[in-house]
Amino acid sequence: MSANTPTPASGGGGVIQPSQPPKDPILVCVLNLLVLGGVGSIIIGQKTKGIIAIVAWAILLVPPSCGTLSAVVAIAMAIDGYLQAQQLQQGKSIGQWTWFQQHM
């Protein structure tokens, strides 16, 4: 690899390269927090991860938990989405399944 080629991120799946213009981390965070818990991840390219988060969010919205578990999924995805979008904004690539600070 040349010095200008971004290092692939760990985490399995395909590698997502930084886009031009990069996605705003705050927008990704807000979308993950307020819209189904995974939309921001889909927007930055982590499609499978975002879809699974949306399904988990919907399943955990059931009455016994009164939405508390859905809120946990949304908060975790908001924090993760923010950190992933920051990596992309800094010009680093991420994997389909990288989480939080799991980067090379």
PDB file of N, CA and C in Angstrom:
ATOM      1  N   MET A   1       0.826  -1.174   0.000  1.00  0.00           N
ATOM      2  CA  MET A   1       0.000   0.000   0.000  1.00  0.00           C
ATOM      3  C   MET A   1       0.873   1.241   0.000  1.00  0.00           C
ATOM      4  N   SER A   2       0.434   2.267  -0.710  1.00  0.00           N
ATOM      5  CA  SER A   2       1.190   3.513  -0.711  1.00  0.00           C
ATOM      6  C   SER A   2       0.878   4.309   0.544  1.00  0.00           C
ATOM      7  N   ALA A   3       1.648   5.341   0.776  1.00  0.00           N
ATOM      8  CA  ALA A   3       1.478   6.158   1.980  1.00  0.00           C
ATOM      9  C   ALA A   3       0.147   6.902   1.975  1.00  0.00           C
ATOM     10  N   ASN A   4      -0.438   7.147   0.799  1.00  0.00           N
ATOM     11  CA  ASN A   4      -1.696   7.884   0.702  1.00  0.00           C
ATOM     12  C   ASN A   4      -2.928   7.005   0.800  1.00  0.00           C
ATOM     13  N   THR A   5      -2.763   5.695   0.732  1.00  0.00           N
ATOM     14  CA  THR A   5      -3.894   4.780   0.794  1.00  0.00           C
ATOM     15  C   THR A   5      -4.302   4.579   2.245  1.00  0.00           C
ATOM     16  N   PRO A   6      -5.612   4.813   2.577  1.00  0.00           N
ATOM     17  CA  PRO A   6      -6.043   4.607   3.960  1.00  0.00           C
ATOM     18  C   PRO A   6      -5.897   3.150   4.372  1.00  0.00           C
ATOM     19  N   THR A   7      -5.522   2.935   5.617  1.00  0.00           N
ATOM     20  CA  THR A   7      -5.401   1.590   6.148  1.00  0.00           C
ATOM     21  C   THR A   7      -6.790   1.023   6.395  1.00  0.00           C
ATOM     22  N   PRO A   8      -7.080  -0.191   5.925  1.00  0.00           N
ATOM     23  CA  PRO A   8      -8.394  -0.771   6.175  1.00  0.00           C
ATOM     24  C   PRO A   8      -8.629  -0.955   7.672  1.00  0.00           C
ATOM     25  N   ALA A   9      -9.844  -0.733   8.089  1.00  0.00           N
ATOM     26  CA  ALA A   9     -10.202  -0.898   9.496  1.00  0.00           C
ATOM     27  C   ALA A   9     -10.455  -2.359   9.800  1.00  0.00           C
ATOM     28  N   SER A  10     -10.322  -2.707  11.071  1.00  0.00           N
ATOM     29  CA  SER A  10     -10.637  -4.069  11.486  1.00  0.00           C
ATOM     30  C   SER A  10     -12.132  -4.195  11.674  1.00  0.00           C
ATOM     31  N   GLY A  11     -12.619  -5.377  11.883  1.00  0.00           N
ATOM     32  CA  GLY A  11     -14.021  -5.554  12.209  1.00  0.00           C
ATOM     33  C   GLY A  11     -14.784  -6.412  11.227  1.00  0.00           C
ATOM     34  N   GLY A  12     -14.167  -6.872  10.178  1.00  0.00           N
ATOM     35  CA  GLY A  12     -14.848  -7.763   9.247  1.00  0.00           C
ATOM     36  C   GLY A  12     -15.743  -7.014   8.277  1.00  0.00           C
ATOM     37  N   GLY A  13     -16.182  -7.721   7.271  1.00  0.00           N
ATOM     38  CA  GLY A  13     -17.033  -7.109   6.270  1.00  0.00           C
ATOM     39  C   GLY A  13     -16.237  -6.230   5.340  1.00  0.00           C
ATOM     40  N   GLY A  14     -16.955  -5.497   4.493  1.00  0.00           N
ATOM     41  CA  GLY A  14     -16.305  -4.601   3.564  1.00  0.00           C
ATOM     42  C   GLY A  14     -15.737  -3.382   4.247  1.00  0.00           C
ATOM     43  N   VAL A  15     -14.832  -2.727   3.548  1.00  0.00           N
ATOM     44  CA  VAL A  15     -14.209  -1.517   4.074  1.00  0.00           C
ATOM     45  C   VAL A  15     -14.944  -0.317   3.492  1.00  0.00           C
ATOM     46  N   ILE A  16     -15.270   0.646   4.346  1.00  0.00           N
ATOM     47  CA  ILE A  16     -15.945   1.859   3.925  1.00  0.00           C
ATOM     48  C   ILE A  16     -14.905   2.973   3.895  1.00  0.00           C
ATOM     49  N   GLN A  17     -14.736   3.555   2.725  1.00  0.00           N
ATOM     50  CA  GLN A  17     -13.768   4.634   2.554  1.00  0.00           C
ATOM     51  C   GLN A  17     -14.436   5.958   2.890  1.00  0.00           C
ATOM     52  N   PRO A  18     -13.649   6.950   3.307  1.00  0.00           N
ATOM     53  CA  PRO A  18     -14.205   8.275   3.574  1.00  0.00           C
ATOM     54  C   PRO A  18     -14.860   8.842   2.323  1.00  0.00           C
ATOM     55  N   SER A  19     -16.012   9.470   2.482  1.00  0.00           N
ATOM     56  CA  SER A  19     -16.733  10.032   1.340  1.00  0.00           C
ATOM     57  C   SER A  19     -16.426  11.526   1.220  1.00  0.00           C
ATOM     58  N   GLN A  20     -16.733  12.058   0.081  1.00  0.00           N
ATOM     59  CA  GLN A  20     -16.560  13.490  -0.147  1.00  0.00           C
ATOM     60  C   GLN A  20     -17.907  14.091  -0.456  1.00  0.00           C
ATOM     61  N   PRO A  21     -18.447  15.000   0.273  1.00  0.00           N
ATOM     62  CA  PRO A  21     -17.971  15.452   1.573  1.00  0.00           C
ATOM     63  C   PRO A  21     -18.300  14.416   2.644  1.00  0.00           C
ATOM     64  N   PRO A  22     -17.512  14.370   3.704  1.00  0.00           N
ATOM     65  CA  PRO A  22     -17.770  13.376   4.755  1.00  0.00           C
ATOM     66  C   PRO A  22     -19.065  13.668   5.487  1.00  0.00           C
ATOM     67  N   LYS A  23     -19.678  12.626   6.002  1.00  0.00           N
ATOM     68  CA  LYS A  23     -20.915  12.779   6.766  1.00  0.00           C
ATOM     69  C   LYS A  23     -20.609  13.458   8.102  1.00  0.00           C
ATOM     70  N   ASP A  24     -21.486  14.346   8.512  1.00  0.00           N
ATOM     71  CA  ASP A  24     -21.320  15.068   9.766  1.00  0.00           C
ATOM     72  C   ASP A  24     -21.597  14.138  10.948  1.00  0.00           C
ATOM     73  N   PRO A  25     -20.644  13.983  11.878  1.00  0.00           N
ATOM     74  CA  PRO A  25     -20.847  13.098  13.024  1.00  0.00           C
ATOM     75  C   PRO A  25     -22.073  13.451  13.866  1.00  0.00           C
ATOM     76  N   ILE A  26     -22.361  14.738  14.003  1.00  0.00           N
ATOM     77  CA  ILE A  26     -23.513  15.138  14.811  1.00  0.00           C
ATOM     78  C   ILE A  26     -24.812  14.717  14.134  1.00  0.00           C
ATOM     79  N   LEU A  27     -24.898  14.853  12.816  1.00  0.00           N
ATOM     80  CA  LEU A  27     -26.088  14.415  12.081  1.00  0.00           C
ATOM     81  C   LEU A  27     -26.292  12.916  12.240  1.00  0.00           C
ATOM     82  N   VAL A  28     -25.224  12.148  12.108  1.00  0.00           N
ATOM     83  CA  VAL A  28     -25.306  10.690  12.261  1.00  0.00           C
ATOM     84  C   VAL A  28     -25.761  10.331  13.674  1.00  0.00           C
ATOM     85  N   CYS A  29     -25.220  11.013  14.668  1.00  0.00           N
ATOM     86  CA  CYS A  29     -25.592  10.777  16.061  1.00  0.00           C
ATOM     87  C   CYS A  29     -27.079  11.051  16.284  1.00  0.00           C
ATOM     88  N   VAL A  30     -27.559  12.190  15.804  1.00  0.00           N
ATOM     89  CA  VAL A  30     -28.969  12.562  15.994  1.00  0.00           C
ATOM     90  C   VAL A  30     -29.888  11.594  15.264  1.00  0.00           C
ATOM     91  N   LEU A  31     -29.534  11.211  14.056  1.00  0.00           N
ATOM     92  CA  LEU A  31     -30.374  10.263  13.311  1.00  0.00           C
ATOM     93  C   LEU A  31     -30.456   8.918  14.025  1.00  0.00           C
ATOM     94  N   ASN A  32     -29.326   8.430  14.537  1.00  0.00           N
ATOM     95  CA  ASN A  32     -29.343   7.157  15.261  1.00  0.00           C
ATOM     96  C   ASN A  32     -30.132   7.270  16.565  1.00  0.00           C
ATOM     97  N   LEU A  33     -30.101   8.420  17.192  1.00  0.00           N
ATOM     98  CA  LEU A  33     -30.779   8.599  18.472  1.00  0.00           C
ATOM     99  C   LEU A  33     -32.286   8.788  18.301  1.00  0.00           C
ATOM    100  N   LEU A  34     -32.683   9.531  17.290  1.00  0.00           N
ATOM    101  CA  LEU A  34     -34.089   9.904  17.165  1.00  0.00           C
ATOM    102  C   LEU A  34     -34.876   9.160  16.094  1.00  0.00           C
ATOM    103  N   VAL A  35     -34.195   8.491  15.172  1.00  0.00           N
ATOM    104  CA  VAL A  35     -34.907   7.840  14.060  1.00  0.00           C
ATOM    105  C   VAL A  35     -34.557   6.356  14.018  1.00  0.00           C
ATOM    106  N   LEU A  36     -35.280   5.544  14.694  1.00  0.00           N
ATOM    107  CA  LEU A  36     -35.182   4.085  14.611  1.00  0.00           C
ATOM    108  C   LEU A  36     -33.850   3.469  15.026  1.00  0.00           C
ATOM    109  N   GLY A  37     -32.941   4.178  15.602  1.00  0.00           N
ATOM    110  CA  GLY A  37     -31.730   3.603  16.163  1.00  0.00           C
ATOM    111  C   GLY A  37     -30.681   3.056  15.217  1.00  0.00           C
ATOM    112  N   GLY A  38     -30.767   3.289  13.920  1.00  0.00           N
ATOM    113  CA  GLY A  38     -29.748   2.755  13.024  1.00  0.00           C
ATOM    114  C   GLY A  38     -29.648   3.456  11.687  1.00  0.00           C
ATOM    115  N   VAL A  39     -30.467   4.467  11.477  1.00  0.00           N
ATOM    116  CA  VAL A  39     -30.493   5.167  10.194  1.00  0.00           C
ATOM    117  C   VAL A  39     -29.154   5.863   9.914  1.00  0.00           C
ATOM    118  N   GLY A  40     -28.556   6.446  10.927  1.00  0.00           N
ATOM    119  CA  GLY A  40     -27.261   7.107  10.748  1.00  0.00           C
ATOM    120  C   GLY A  40     -26.187   6.147  10.284  1.00  0.00           C
ATOM    121  N   SER A  41     -26.212   4.922  10.800  1.00  0.00           N
ATOM    122  CA  SER A  41     -25.241   3.912  10.379  1.00  0.00           C
ATOM    123  C   SER A  41     -25.425   3.550   8.908  1.00  0.00           C
ATOM    124  N   ILE A  42     -26.668   3.486   8.482  1.00  0.00           N
ATOM    125  CA  ILE A  42     -26.942   3.202   7.071  1.00  0.00           C
ATOM    126  C   ILE A  42     -26.397   4.326   6.201  1.00  0.00           C
ATOM    127  N   ILE A  43     -26.577   5.549   6.631  1.00  0.00           N
ATOM    128  CA  ILE A  43     -26.127   6.706   5.858  1.00  0.00           C
ATOM    129  C   ILE A  43     -24.609   6.722   5.677  1.00  0.00           C
ATOM    130  N   ILE A  44     -23.856   6.305   6.700  1.00  0.00           N
ATOM    131  CA  ILE A  44     -22.390   6.321   6.553  1.00  0.00           C
ATOM    132  C   ILE A  44     -21.858   5.080   5.848  1.00  0.00           C
ATOM    133  N   GLY A  45     -22.748   4.137   5.519  1.00  0.00           N
ATOM    134  CA  GLY A  45     -22.330   2.971   4.750  1.00  0.00           C
ATOM    135  C   GLY A  45     -22.344   1.653   5.499  1.00  0.00           C
ATOM    136  N   GLN A  46     -22.630   1.661   6.787  1.00  0.00           N
ATOM    137  CA  GLN A  46     -22.705   0.418   7.557  1.00  0.00           C
ATOM    138  C   GLN A  46     -24.150  -0.093   7.495  1.00  0.00           C
ATOM    139  N   LYS A  47     -24.545  -0.524   6.286  1.00  0.00           N
ATOM    140  CA  LYS A  47     -25.942  -0.861   6.012  1.00  0.00           C
ATOM    141  C   LYS A  47     -26.458  -2.038   6.832  1.00  0.00           C
ATOM    142  N   THR A  48     -25.741  -3.143   6.841  1.00  0.00           N
ATOM    143  CA  THR A  48     -26.202  -4.326   7.570  1.00  0.00           C
ATOM    144  C   THR A  48     -26.292  -4.044   9.059  1.00  0.00           C
ATOM    145  N   LYS A  49     -25.288  -3.384   9.586  1.00  0.00           N
ATOM    146  CA  LYS A  49     -25.273  -3.024  11.000  1.00  0.00           C
ATOM    147  C   LYS A  49     -26.467  -2.125  11.336  1.00  0.00           C
ATOM    148  N   GLY A  50     -26.760  -1.157  10.485  1.00  0.00           N
ATOM    149  CA  GLY A  50     -27.890  -0.261  10.699  1.00  0.00           C
ATOM    150  C   GLY A  50     -29.224  -0.973  10.643  1.00  0.00           C
ATOM    151  N   ILE A  51     -29.376  -1.882   9.686  1.00  0.00           N
ATOM    152  CA  ILE A  51     -30.635  -2.639   9.557  1.00  0.00           C
ATOM    153  C   ILE A  51     -30.844  -3.527  10.776  1.00  0.00           C
ATOM    154  N   ILE A  52     -29.789  -4.183  11.225  1.00  0.00           N
ATOM    155  CA  ILE A  52     -29.907  -5.036  12.418  1.00  0.00           C
ATOM    156  C   ILE A  52     -30.240  -4.188  13.642  1.00  0.00           C
ATOM    157  N   ALA A  53     -29.665  -3.010  13.754  1.00  0.00           N
ATOM    158  CA  ALA A  53     -29.972  -2.114  14.877  1.00  0.00           C
ATOM    159  C   ALA A  53     -31.433  -1.673  14.838  1.00  0.00           C
ATOM    160  N   ILE A  54     -31.955  -1.388  13.646  1.00  0.00           N
ATOM    161  CA  ILE A  54     -33.357  -0.992  13.521  1.00  0.00           C
ATOM    162  C   ILE A  54     -34.277  -2.139  13.927  1.00  0.00           C
ATOM    163  N   VAL A  55     -33.960  -3.352  13.491  1.00  0.00           N
ATOM    164  CA  VAL A  55     -34.769  -4.525  13.863  1.00  0.00           C
ATOM    165  C   VAL A  55     -34.715  -4.742  15.377  1.00  0.00           C
ATOM    166  N   ALA A  56     -33.520  -4.649  15.963  1.00  0.00           N
ATOM    167  CA  ALA A  56     -33.388  -4.808  17.418  1.00  0.00           C
ATOM    168  C   ALA A  56     -34.175  -3.726  18.146  1.00  0.00           C
ATOM    169  N   TRP A  57     -34.089  -2.494  17.661  1.00  0.00           N
ATOM    170  CA  TRP A  57     -34.816  -1.378  18.263  1.00  0.00           C
ATOM    171  C   TRP A  57     -36.320  -1.658  18.242  1.00  0.00           C
ATOM    172  N   ALA A  58     -36.819  -2.131  17.096  1.00  0.00           N
ATOM    173  CA  ALA A  58     -38.262  -2.399  16.962  1.00  0.00           C
ATOM    174  C   ALA A  58     -38.702  -3.558  17.859  1.00  0.00           C
ATOM    175  N   ILE A  59     -37.912  -4.613  17.908  1.00  0.00           N
ATOM    176  CA  ILE A  59     -38.266  -5.775  18.738  1.00  0.00           C
ATOM    177  C   ILE A  59     -38.263  -5.398  20.216  1.00  0.00           C
ATOM    178  N   LEU A  60     -37.311  -4.580  20.632  1.00  0.00           N
ATOM    179  CA  LEU A  60     -37.180  -4.215  22.044  1.00  0.00           C
ATOM    180  C   LEU A  60     -38.140  -3.104  22.471  1.00  0.00           C
ATOM    181  N   LEU A  61     -38.979  -2.642  21.550  1.00  0.00           N
ATOM    182  CA  LEU A  61     -39.955  -1.606  21.858  1.00  0.00           C
ATOM    183  C   LEU A  61     -41.196  -2.187  22.524  1.00  0.00           C
ATOM    184  N   VAL A  62     -41.193  -3.480  22.781  1.00  0.00           N
ATOM    185  CA  VAL A  62     -42.366  -4.182  23.314  1.00  0.00           C
ATOM    186  C   VAL A  62     -42.786  -3.638  24.680  1.00  0.00           C
ATOM    187  N   PRO A  63     -44.068  -3.771  25.004  1.00  0.00           N
ATOM    188  CA  PRO A  63     -44.601  -3.226  26.258  1.00  0.00           C
ATOM    189  C   PRO A  63     -43.885  -3.647  27.553  1.00  0.00           C
ATOM    190  N   PRO A  64     -43.414  -4.884  27.736  1.00  0.00           N
ATOM    191  CA  PRO A  64     -42.805  -5.202  29.034  1.00  0.00           C
ATOM    192  C   PRO A  64     -41.646  -4.279  29.414  1.00  0.00           C
ATOM    193  N   SER A  65     -40.884  -3.807  28.432  1.00  0.00           N
ATOM    194  CA  SER A  65     -39.748  -2.935  28.763  1.00  0.00           C
ATOM    195  C   SER A  65     -40.111  -1.462  28.628  1.00  0.00           C
ATOM    196  N   CYS A  66     -41.327  -1.189  28.162  1.00  0.00           N
ATOM    197  CA  CYS A  66     -41.782   0.209  27.976  1.00  0.00           C
ATOM    198  C   CYS A  66     -40.821   1.030  27.118  1.00  0.00           C
ATOM    199  N   GLY A  67     -40.128   0.405  26.217  1.00  0.00           N
ATOM    200  CA  GLY A  67     -39.213   1.108  25.329  1.00  0.00           C
ATOM    201  C   GLY A  67     -37.838   1.383  25.911  1.00  0.00           C
ATOM    202  N   THR A  68     -37.605   0.961  27.144  1.00  0.00           N
ATOM    203  CA  THR A  68     -36.311   1.222  27.782  1.00  0.00           C
ATOM    204  C   THR A  68     -35.178   0.551  27.021  1.00  0.00           C
ATOM    205  N   LEU A  69     -35.373  -0.691  26.628  1.00  0.00           N
ATOM    206  CA  LEU A  69     -34.321  -1.407  25.897  1.00  0.00           C
ATOM    207  C   LEU A  69     -34.104  -0.803  24.509  1.00  0.00           C
ATOM    208  N   SER A  70     -35.174  -0.301  23.890  1.00  0.00           N
ATOM    209  CA  SER A  70     -35.024   0.389  22.606  1.00  0.00           C
ATOM    210  C   SER A  70     -34.187   1.645  22.778  1.00  0.00           C
ATOM    211  N   ALA A  71     -34.380   2.338  23.888  1.00  0.00           N
ATOM    212  CA  ALA A  71     -33.598   3.540  24.165  1.00  0.00           C
ATOM    213  C   ALA A  71     -32.121   3.201  24.322  1.00  0.00           C
ATOM    214  N   VAL A  72     -31.828   2.071  24.949  1.00  0.00           N
ATOM    215  CA  VAL A  72     -30.431   1.643  25.113  1.00  0.00           C
ATOM    216  C   VAL A  72     -29.798   1.390  23.743  1.00  0.00           C
ATOM    217  N   VAL A  73     -30.533   0.721  22.857  1.00  0.00           N
ATOM    218  CA  VAL A  73     -30.027   0.468  21.498  1.00  0.00           C
ATOM    219  C   VAL A  73     -29.786   1.798  20.788  1.00  0.00           C
ATOM    220  N   ALA A  74     -30.754   2.719  20.874  1.00  0.00           N
ATOM    221  CA  ALA A  74     -30.623   4.008  20.193  1.00  0.00           C
ATOM    222  C   ALA A  74     -29.431   4.803  20.724  1.00  0.00           C
ATOM    223  N   ILE A  75     -29.233   4.815  22.037  1.00  0.00           N
ATOM    224  CA  ILE A  75     -28.113   5.557  22.624  1.00  0.00           C
ATOM    225  C   ILE A  75     -26.777   4.938  22.209  1.00  0.00           C
ATOM    226  N   ALA A  76     -26.689   3.613  22.264  1.00  0.00           N
ATOM    227  CA  ALA A  76     -25.442   2.942  21.866  1.00  0.00           C
ATOM    228  C   ALA A  76     -25.137   3.201  20.393  1.00  0.00           C
ATOM    229  N   MET A  77     -26.158   3.136  19.547  1.00  0.00           N
ATOM    230  CA  MET A  77     -25.949   3.374  18.118  1.00  0.00           C
ATOM    231  C   MET A  77     -25.615   4.838  17.845  1.00  0.00           C
ATOM    232  N   ALA A  78     -26.173   5.761  18.633  1.00  0.00           N
ATOM    233  CA  ALA A  78     -25.861   7.179  18.458  1.00  0.00           C
ATOM    234  C   ALA A  78     -24.391   7.441  18.764  1.00  0.00           C
ATOM    235  N   ILE A  79     -23.906   6.895  19.876  1.00  0.00           N
ATOM    236  CA  ILE A  79     -22.499   7.072  20.244  1.00  0.00           C
ATOM    237  C   ILE A  79     -21.598   6.415  19.209  1.00  0.00           C
ATOM    238  N   ASP A  80     -21.935   5.188  18.826  1.00  0.00           N
ATOM    239  CA  ASP A  80     -21.138   4.468  17.836  1.00  0.00           C
ATOM    240  C   ASP A  80     -21.136   5.205  16.497  1.00  0.00           C
ATOM    241  N   GLY A  81     -22.297   5.645  16.041  1.00  0.00           N
ATOM    242  CA  GLY A  81     -22.388   6.358  14.767  1.00  0.00           C
ATOM    243  C   GLY A  81     -21.558   7.626  14.759  1.00  0.00           C
ATOM    244  N   TYR A  82     -21.582   8.347  15.872  1.00  0.00           N
ATOM    245  CA  TYR A  82     -20.778   9.567  15.995  1.00  0.00           C
ATOM    246  C   TYR A  82     -19.292   9.245  15.842  1.00  0.00           C
ATOM    247  N   LEU A  83     -18.838   8.217  16.555  1.00  0.00           N
ATOM    248  CA  LEU A  83     -17.421   7.844  16.502  1.00  0.00           C
ATOM    249  C   LEU A  83     -17.022   7.331  15.119  1.00  0.00           C
ATOM    250  N   GLN A  84     -17.897   6.561  14.468  1.00  0.00           N
ATOM    251  CA  GLN A  84     -17.590   6.055  13.128  1.00  0.00           C
ATOM    252  C   GLN A  84     -17.515   7.209  12.123  1.00  0.00           C
ATOM    253  N   ALA A  85     -18.476   8.147  12.212  1.00  0.00           N
ATOM    254  CA  ALA A  85     -18.480   9.291  11.297  1.00  0.00           C
ATOM    255  C   ALA A  85     -17.257  10.179  11.525  1.00  0.00           C
ATOM    256  N   GLN A  86     -16.815  10.284  12.777  1.00  0.00           N
ATOM    257  CA  GLN A  86     -15.586  11.034  13.059  1.00  0.00           C
ATOM    258  C   GLN A  86     -14.396  10.404  12.353  1.00  0.00           C
ATOM    259  N   GLN A  87     -14.312   9.083  12.390  1.00  0.00           N
ATOM    260  CA  GLN A  87     -13.203   8.387  11.713  1.00  0.00           C
ATOM    261  C   GLN A  87     -13.227   8.691  10.217  1.00  0.00           C
ATOM    262  N   LEU A  88     -14.415   8.638   9.613  1.00  0.00           N
ATOM    263  CA  LEU A  88     -14.533   8.932   8.188  1.00  0.00           C
ATOM    264  C   LEU A  88     -14.160  10.384   7.906  1.00  0.00           C
ATOM    265  N   GLN A  89     -14.589  11.285   8.780  1.00  0.00           N
ATOM    266  CA  GLN A  89     -14.288  12.706   8.599  1.00  0.00           C
ATOM    267  C   GLN A  89     -12.790  12.973   8.685  1.00  0.00           C
ATOM    268  N   GLN A  90     -12.070  12.170   9.466  1.00  0.00           N
ATOM    269  CA  GLN A  90     -10.619  12.315   9.598  1.00  0.00           C
ATOM    270  C   GLN A  90      -9.866  11.641   8.450  1.00  0.00           C
ATOM    271  N   GLY A  91     -10.612  11.071   7.499  1.00  0.00           N
ATOM    272  CA  GLY A  91      -9.980  10.451   6.347  1.00  0.00           C
ATOM    273  C   GLY A  91      -9.598   9.002   6.544  1.00  0.00           C
ATOM    274  N   LYS A  92     -10.068   8.391   7.624  1.00  0.00           N
ATOM    275  CA  LYS A  92      -9.769   6.986   7.900  1.00  0.00           C
ATOM    276  C   LYS A  92     -10.916   6.116   7.408  1.00  0.00           C
ATOM    277  N   SER A  93     -10.598   4.906   6.999  1.00  0.00           N
ATOM    278  CA  SER A  93     -11.645   3.981   6.576  1.00  0.00           C
ATOM    279  C   SER A  93     -12.157   3.212   7.789  1.00  0.00           C
ATOM    280  N   ILE A  94     -13.382   2.706   7.657  1.00  0.00           N
ATOM    281  CA  ILE A  94     -13.975   1.889   8.718  1.00  0.00           C
ATOM    282  C   ILE A  94     -14.500   0.609   8.089  1.00  0.00           C
ATOM    283  N   GLY A  95     -14.716  -0.404   8.897  1.00  0.00           N
ATOM    284  CA  GLY A  95     -15.282  -1.650   8.416  1.00  0.00           C
ATOM    285  C   GLY A  95     -16.790  -1.655   8.589  1.00  0.00           C
ATOM    286  N   GLN A  96     -17.440  -2.617   7.959  1.00  0.00           N
ATOM    287  CA  GLN A  96     -18.896  -2.748   8.099  1.00  0.00           C
ATOM    288  C   GLN A  96     -19.295  -3.001   9.546  1.00  0.00           C
ATOM    289  N   TRP A  97     -18.440  -3.652  10.306  1.00  0.00           N
ATOM    290  CA  TRP A  97     -18.787  -4.055  11.671  1.00  0.00           C
ATOM    291  C   TRP A  97     -17.870  -3.461  12.730  1.00  0.00           C
ATOM    292  N   THR A  98     -17.225  -2.334  12.456  1.00  0.00           N
ATOM    293  CA  THR A  98     -16.430  -1.704  13.512  1.00  0.00           C
ATOM    294  C   THR A  98     -17.374  -1.037  14.500  1.00  0.00           C
ATOM    295  N   TRP A  99     -16.974  -1.067  15.763  1.00  0.00           N
ATOM    296  CA  TRP A  99     -17.785  -0.503  16.841  1.00  0.00           C
ATOM    297  C   TRP A  99     -16.942   0.449  17.656  1.00  0.00           C
ATOM    298  N   PHE A 100     -17.516   1.550  18.079  1.00  0.00           N
ATOM    299  CA  PHE A 100     -16.925   2.525  18.985  1.00  0.00           C
ATOM    300  C   PHE A 100     -15.496   2.883  18.552  1.00  0.00           C
ATOM    301  N   GLN A 101     -14.492   2.561  19.327  1.00  0.00           N
ATOM    302  CA  GLN A 101     -13.110   2.941  19.018  1.00  0.00           C
ATOM    303  C   GLN A 101     -12.303   1.771  18.457  1.00  0.00           C
ATOM    304  N   GLN A 102     -12.942   0.820  17.856  1.00  0.00           N
ATOM    305  CA  GLN A 102     -12.280  -0.376  17.318  1.00  0.00           C
ATOM    306  C   GLN A 102     -11.707  -0.055  15.931  1.00  0.00           C
ATOM    307  N   HIS A 103     -10.605   0.674  15.916  1.00  0.00           N
ATOM    308  CA  HIS A 103      -9.977   1.054  14.650  1.00  0.00           C
ATOM    309  C   HIS A 103      -8.495   0.773  14.720  1.00  0.00           C
ATOM    310  N   MET A 104      -7.882   0.666  13.556  1.00  0.00           N
ATOM    311  CA  MET A 104      -6.461   0.409  13.486  1.00  0.00           C
ATOM    312  C   MET A 104      -5.695   1.696  13.671  1.00  0.00           C
TER     313      MET A 104
END
